[in-house]
Short mmCIF file of C-alpha atoms in Angstrom, two decimals:
data_model
loop_
_atom_site.label_atom_id
_atom_site.label_comp_id
_atom_site.label_asym_id
_atom_site.label_seq_id
_atom_site.Cartn_x
_atom_site.Cartn_y
_atom_site.Cartn_z
CA UNK I 27 -22.05 86.47 7.21
CA UNK I 28 -21.60 86.17 3.49
CA UNK I 29 -24.12 84.97 0.95
CA UNK I 30 -23.11 83.27 -2.26
CA UNK I 31 -25.41 82.76 -5.24
CA UNK I 32 -24.23 80.29 -7.84
CA UNK I 33 -26.00 79.71 -11.14
CA UNK I 34 -25.82 76.34 -12.86
CA UNK I 35 -27.92 75.36 -15.85
CA UNK I 36 -26.04 72.50 -17.50
CA UNK I 37 -26.10 69.70 -14.90
CA UNK I 38 -28.70 68.87 -12.22
CA UNK I 39 -26.18 68.83 -9.38
CA UNK I 40 -27.29 71.76 -7.23
CA UNK I 41 -27.96 69.80 -4.03
CA UNK I 42 -24.73 67.81 -4.25
CA UNK I 43 -22.75 70.93 -5.04
CA UNK I 44 -24.46 72.90 -2.28
CA UNK I 45 -23.53 70.19 0.23
CA UNK I 46 -19.91 70.12 -0.93
CA UNK I 47 -19.47 73.89 -0.89
CA UNK I 48 -21.16 74.27 2.49
CA UNK I 49 -18.88 71.59 3.95
CA UNK I 50 -15.88 73.64 2.85
CA UNK I 51 -17.37 76.94 4.09
CA UNK I 52 -19.31 75.90 7.18
CA UNK I 53 -19.68 79.47 8.48
CA UNK I 54 -21.20 80.79 5.23
CA UNK I 55 -24.70 80.69 3.80
CA UNK I 56 -24.64 78.88 0.47
CA UNK I 57 -27.47 79.19 -2.06
CA UNK I 58 -27.29 77.48 -5.43
CA UNK I 59 -29.91 77.87 -8.18
CA UNK I 60 -30.59 75.50 -11.05
CA UNK I 61 -32.67 76.73 -13.99
CA UNK I 62 -35.08 74.33 -15.69
CA UNK I 63 -38.03 75.18 -17.93
CA UNK I 64 -38.59 78.71 -16.62
CA UNK I 65 -38.08 77.87 -12.96
CA UNK I 66 -35.11 78.33 -10.62
CA UNK I 67 -34.83 75.45 -8.17
CA UNK I 68 -32.92 76.53 -5.06
CA UNK I 69 -30.77 74.69 -2.54
CA UNK I 70 -29.51 76.45 0.57
CA UNK I 71 -27.14 75.26 3.30
CA UNK I 72 -25.55 76.69 6.46
CA UNK I 73 -23.53 74.13 8.44
CA UNK I 74 -22.93 76.15 11.62
CA UNK I 75 -26.71 76.84 11.89
CA UNK I 76 -26.19 80.53 12.74
CA UNK I 77 -28.65 81.35 9.94
CA UNK I 78 -31.81 79.27 9.54
CA UNK I 79 -31.80 78.82 5.77
CA UNK I 80 -35.40 77.57 5.66
CA UNK I 81 -36.58 80.89 7.11
CA UNK I 82 -34.15 82.83 4.90
CA UNK I 83 -35.44 81.20 1.69
CA UNK I 84 -39.05 81.68 2.77
CA UNK I 85 -38.36 85.39 3.28
CA UNK I 86 -36.53 85.67 -0.05
CA UNK I 87 -39.34 84.06 -2.10
CA UNK I 88 -42.23 85.71 -0.24
CA UNK I 89 -44.67 87.41 -2.59
CA UNK I 90 -43.43 85.76 -5.78
CA UNK I 91 -46.27 84.06 -7.65
CA UNK I 92 -46.00 80.27 -7.59
CA UNK I 93 -42.86 80.35 -5.41
CA UNK I 94 -42.25 78.17 -2.38
CA UNK I 95 -39.48 77.35 0.10
CA UNK I 96 -39.03 75.13 3.12
CA UNK I 97 -36.81 72.62 4.81
CA UNK I 98 -34.69 72.64 7.93
CA UNK I 99 -32.56 75.21 9.72
CA UNK I 100 -29.33 74.04 8.10
CA UNK I 101 -30.68 72.70 4.77
CA UNK I 102 -33.55 74.02 2.68
CA UNK I 103 -34.87 74.24 -0.84
CA UNK I 104 -37.37 76.13 -2.90
CA UNK I 105 -38.26 77.46 -6.30
CA UNK I 106 -39.10 80.71 -8.05
CA UNK I 107 -39.99 81.73 -11.57
CA UNK I 108 -37.04 82.82 -13.70
CA UNK I 109 -38.86 86.13 -14.20
CA UNK I 110 -38.42 86.82 -10.46
CA UNK I 111 -34.70 86.00 -10.38
CA UNK I 112 -33.46 89.60 -10.43
CA UNK I 113 -35.78 90.58 -7.57
CA UNK I 114 -34.59 87.48 -5.68
CA UNK I 115 -30.93 88.41 -6.20
CA UNK I 116 -31.60 91.99 -5.07
CA UNK I 117 -33.31 90.75 -1.91
CA UNK I 118 -30.38 88.45 -1.24
CA UNK I 119 -27.84 91.23 -1.70
CA UNK I 120 -29.75 93.51 0.68
CA UNK I 121 -29.84 91.09 3.61
#
């Protein structure tokens, strides 16, 4: 499967956008991050449920101070500190 990481900082539309993109690419894992006040807020979707995005996000944020993730198999959310964003991206790329 493919993972996509989008970065939006101007408008708080990550969940809406994540839903729209995942509807168009139902067999892909979609993760969108929104940066606000030193924190990345994450939304993840996978419409065909072949990847449980709640477990994926929990694995990706594990060990980051103050980070959290949860949700459902096909829709999840979480947050990490901006300082951990590069480590997060590297983990995502290495899945």
